[in-house]
Amino acid sequence: IAVGDCISINEVYNTLCDITGIHTPANHREDRPGDVRSSHADIQLVQKMLDYHPQVKLKEGLVKTYEWFKESMSYVQGTDR
C-alpha cells in the first residue's frame, strides 16, 4: 500500500543505485505534464479501517524485491544449477 513517508523519484533512483552497485548519472529531462516529483500517501484511513501498520521501509522493500528478481532471473536463465 504505502508507508506514509514522502519519497522523491531521485530518492528511489539513488536507493536502487546503492542496492545494485550500479552508479550511473540520472538522465534528467524537461518536466512533462503529469510527472510526479514526489509521492506522499496518506495511510490514515487504511490504518484505521484495517489496522494497517507498515513494517517494511522503502530501502528494505527494494532490497527484497531486487534479491527476488536476481534469484528469479538466475533460475530462468539456468545459472542456479
JSON list of C-alpha atoms in Angstrom, two decimals:
[
{"chain": "A", "resi": 1, "resn": "ILE", "atom": "CA", "xyz": [0.00, 0.00, 0.00]},
{"chain": "A", "resi": 2, "resn": "ALA", "atom": "CA", "xyz": [2.34, 2.73, 1.28]},
{"chain": "A", "resi": 3, "resn": "VAL", "atom": "CA", "xyz": [4.33, 3.69, 4.35]},
{"chain": "A", "resi": 4, "resn": "GLY", "atom": "CA", "xyz": [3.18, 7.26, 4.83]},
{"chain": "A", "resi": 5, "resn": "ASP", "atom": "CA", "xyz": [6.56, 8.83, 4.01]},
{"chain": "A", "resi": 6, "resn": "CYS", "atom": "CA", "xyz": [7.28, 11.41, 1.33]},
{"chain": "A", "resi": 7, "resn": "ILE", "atom": "CA", "xyz": [9.55, 9.81, -1.29]},
{"chain": "A", "resi": 8, "resn": "SER", "atom": "CA", "xyz": [11.03, 11.50, -4.36]},
{"chain": "A", "resi": 9, "resn": "ILE", "atom": "CA", "xyz": [11.89, 9.80, -7.64]},
{"chain": "A", "resi": 10, "resn": "ASN", "atom": "CA", "xyz": [15.52, 10.79, -7.04]},
{"chain": "A", "resi": 11, "resn": "GLU", "atom": "CA", "xyz": [15.46, 9.05, -3.66]},
{"chain": "A", "resi": 12, "resn": "VAL", "atom": "CA", "xyz": [14.14, 5.86, -5.26]},
{"chain": "A", "resi": 13, "resn": "TYR", "atom": "CA", "xyz": [16.77, 6.09, -8.03]},
{"chain": "A", "resi": 14, "resn": "ASN", "atom": "CA", "xyz": [19.65, 6.70, -5.62]},
{"chain": "A", "resi": 15, "resn": "THR", "atom": "CA", "xyz": [18.49, 3.88, -3.35]},
{"chain": "A", "resi": 16, "resn": "LEU", "atom": "CA", "xyz": [18.35, 1.49, -6.32]},
{"chain": "A", "resi": 17, "resn": "CYS", "atom": "CA", "xyz": [21.86, 2.58, -7.35]},
{"chain": "A", "resi": 18, "resn": "ASP", "atom": "CA", "xyz": [23.12, 1.79, -3.85]},
{"chain": "A", "resi": 19, "resn": "ILE", "atom": "CA", "xyz": [21.41, -1.61, -3.80]},
{"chain": "A", "resi": 20, "resn": "THR", "atom": "CA", "xyz": [22.55, -2.72, -7.25]},
{"chain": "A", "resi": 21, "resn": "GLY", "atom": "CA", "xyz": [26.01, -1.17, -7.09]},
{"chain": "A", "resi": 22, "resn": "ILE", "atom": "CA", "xyz": [25.36, 0.46, -10.45]},
{"chain": "A", "resi": 23, "resn": "HIS", "atom": "CA", "xyz": [26.02, 4.18, -10.15]},
{"chain": "A", "resi": 24, "resn": "THR", "atom": "CA", "xyz": [25.23, 5.99, -13.37]},
{"chain": "A", "resi": 25, "resn": "PRO", "atom": "CA", "xyz": [24.15, 9.62, -13.55]},
{"chain": "A", "resi": 26, "resn": "ALA", "atom": "CA", "xyz": [20.41, 10.14, -13.66]},
{"chain": "A", "resi": 27, "resn": "ASN", "atom": "CA", "xyz": [19.13, 11.35, -17.02]},
{"chain": "A", "resi": 28, "resn": "HIS", "atom": "CA", "xyz": [17.03, 14.41, -16.12]},
{"chain": "A", "resi": 29, "resn": "ARG", "atom": "CA", "xyz": [14.82, 15.89, -18.80]},
{"chain": "A", "resi": 30, "resn": "GLU", "atom": "CA", "xyz": [12.27, 18.67, -19.02]},
{"chain": "A", "resi": 31, "resn": "ASP", "atom": "CA", "xyz": [9.14, 18.19, -16.93]},
{"chain": "A", "resi": 32, "resn": "ARG", "atom": "CA", "xyz": [6.21, 16.65, -18.74]},
{"chain": "A", "resi": 33, "resn": "PRO", "atom": "CA", "xyz": [2.52, 17.05, -17.95]},
{"chain": "A", "resi": 34, "resn": "GLY", "atom": "CA", "xyz": [1.57, 14.52, -15.31]},
{"chain": "A", "resi": 35, "resn": "ASP", "atom": "CA", "xyz": [5.12, 13.97, -13.99]},
{"chain": "A", "resi": 36, "resn": "VAL", "atom": "CA", "xyz": [5.21, 13.14, -10.29]},
{"chain": "A", "resi": 37, "resn": "ARG", "atom": "CA", "xyz": [8.15, 14.69, -8.44]},
{"chain": "A", "resi": 38, "resn": "SER", "atom": "CA", "xyz": [7.38, 13.03, -5.13]},
{"chain": "A", "resi": 39, "resn": "SER", "atom": "CA", "xyz": [4.68, 10.93, -3.57]},
{"chain": "A", "resi": 40, "resn": "HIS", "atom": "CA", "xyz": [3.26, 11.08, -0.08]},
{"chain": "A", "resi": 41, "resn": "ALA", "atom": "CA", "xyz": [0.42, 8.67, 0.51]},
{"chain": "A", "resi": 42, "resn": "ASP", "atom": "CA", "xyz": [-1.92, 9.37, 3.40]},
{"chain": "A", "resi": 43, "resn": "ILE", "atom": "CA", "xyz": [-2.45, 5.99, 5.05]},
{"chain": "A", "resi": 44, "resn": "GLN", "atom": "CA", "xyz": [-4.57, 7.14, 8.00]},
{"chain": "A", "resi": 45, "resn": "LEU", "atom": "CA", "xyz": [-7.80, 5.66, 6.66]},
{"chain": "A", "resi": 46, "resn": "VAL", "atom": "CA", "xyz": [-6.32, 2.23, 5.94]},
{"chain": "A", "resi": 47, "resn": "GLN", "atom": "CA", "xyz": [-4.62, 2.27, 9.34]},
{"chain": "A", "resi": 48, "resn": "LYS", "atom": "CA", "xyz": [-7.97, 2.92, 10.98]},
{"chain": "A", "resi": 49, "resn": "MET", "atom": "CA", "xyz": [-10.07, 0.53, 8.87]},
{"chain": "A", "resi": 50, "resn": "LEU", "atom": "CA", "xyz": [-7.65, -2.38, 8.53]},
{"chain": "A", "resi": 51, "resn": "ASP", "atom": "CA", "xyz": [-5.33, -1.82, 11.47]},
{"chain": "A", "resi": 52, "resn": "TYR", "atom": "CA", "xyz": [-2.53, -1.48, 8.88]},
{"chain": "A", "resi": 53, "resn": "HIS", "atom": "CA", "xyz": [0.91, -0.59, 10.16]},
{"chain": "A", "resi": 54, "resn": "PRO", "atom": "CA", "xyz": [3.80, -0.61, 7.69]},
{"chain": "A", "resi": 55, "resn": "GLN", "atom": "CA", "xyz": [6.59, -2.97, 8.71]},
{"chain": "A", "resi": 56, "resn": "VAL", "atom": "CA", "xyz": [8.95, -2.53, 5.77]},
{"chain": "A", "resi": 57, "resn": "LYS", "atom": "CA", "xyz": [10.65, 0.74, 4.82]},
{"chain": "A", "resi": 58, "resn": "LEU", "atom": "CA", "xyz": [11.49, 1.71, 1.23]},
{"chain": "A", "resi": 59, "resn": "LYS", "atom": "CA", "xyz": [15.10, 0.51, 1.16]},
{"chain": "A", "resi": 60, "resn": "GLU", "atom": "CA", "xyz": [14.33, -2.83, 2.82]},
{"chain": "A", "resi": 61, "resn": "GLY", "atom": "CA", "xyz": [11.47, -3.46, 0.39]},
{"chain": "A", "resi": 62, "resn": "LEU", "atom": "CA", "xyz": [13.62, -2.56, -2.62]},
{"chain": "A", "resi": 63, "resn": "VAL", "atom": "CA", "xyz": [16.42, -4.84, -1.39]},
{"chain": "A", "resi": 64, "resn": "LYS", "atom": "CA", "xyz": [13.97, -7.74, -1.01]},
{"chain": "A", "resi": 65, "resn": "THR", "atom": "CA", "xyz": [12.48, -7.06, -4.44]},
{"chain": "A", "resi": 66, "resn": "TYR", "atom": "CA", "xyz": [15.92, -6.81, -6.08]},
{"chain": "A", "resi": 67, "resn": "GLU", "atom": "CA", "xyz": [17.07, -10.07, -4.47]},
{"chain": "A", "resi": 68, "resn": "TRP", "atom": "CA", "xyz": [13.88, -11.81, -5.58]},
{"chain": "A", "resi": 69, "resn": "PHE", "atom": "CA", "xyz": [14.41, -10.67, -9.18]},
{"chain": "A", "resi": 70, "resn": "LYS", "atom": "CA", "xyz": [18.06, -11.76, -9.12]},
{"chain": "A", "resi": 71, "resn": "GLU", "atom": "CA", "xyz": [17.07, -15.21, -7.89]},
{"chain": "A", "resi": 72, "resn": "SER", "atom": "CA", "xyz": [14.19, -15.47, -10.36]},
{"chain": "A", "resi": 73, "resn": "MET", "atom": "CA", "xyz": [16.34, -14.43, -13.31]},
{"chain": "A", "resi": 74, "resn": "SER", "atom": "CA", "xyz": [19.13, -16.84, -12.41]},
{"chain": "A", "resi": 75, "resn": "TYR", "atom": "CA", "xyz": [16.56, -19.65, -12.23]},
{"chain": "A", "resi": 76, "resn": "VAL", "atom": "CA", "xyz": [15.01, -18.69, -15.59]},
{"chain": "A", "resi": 77, "resn": "GLN", "atom": "CA", "xyz": [18.44, -18.41, -17.21]},
{"chain": "A", "resi": 78, "resn": "GLY", "atom": "CA", "xyz": [19.57, -21.69, -15.65]},
{"chain": "A", "resi": 79, "resn": "THR", "atom": "CA", "xyz": [22.50, -20.17, -13.77]},
{"chain": "A", "resi": 80, "resn": "ASP", "atom": "CA", "xyz": [21.34, -21.51, -10.42]},
{"chain": "A", "resi": 81, "resn": "ARG", "atom": "CA", "xyz": [22.06, -25.12, -11.28]}
]
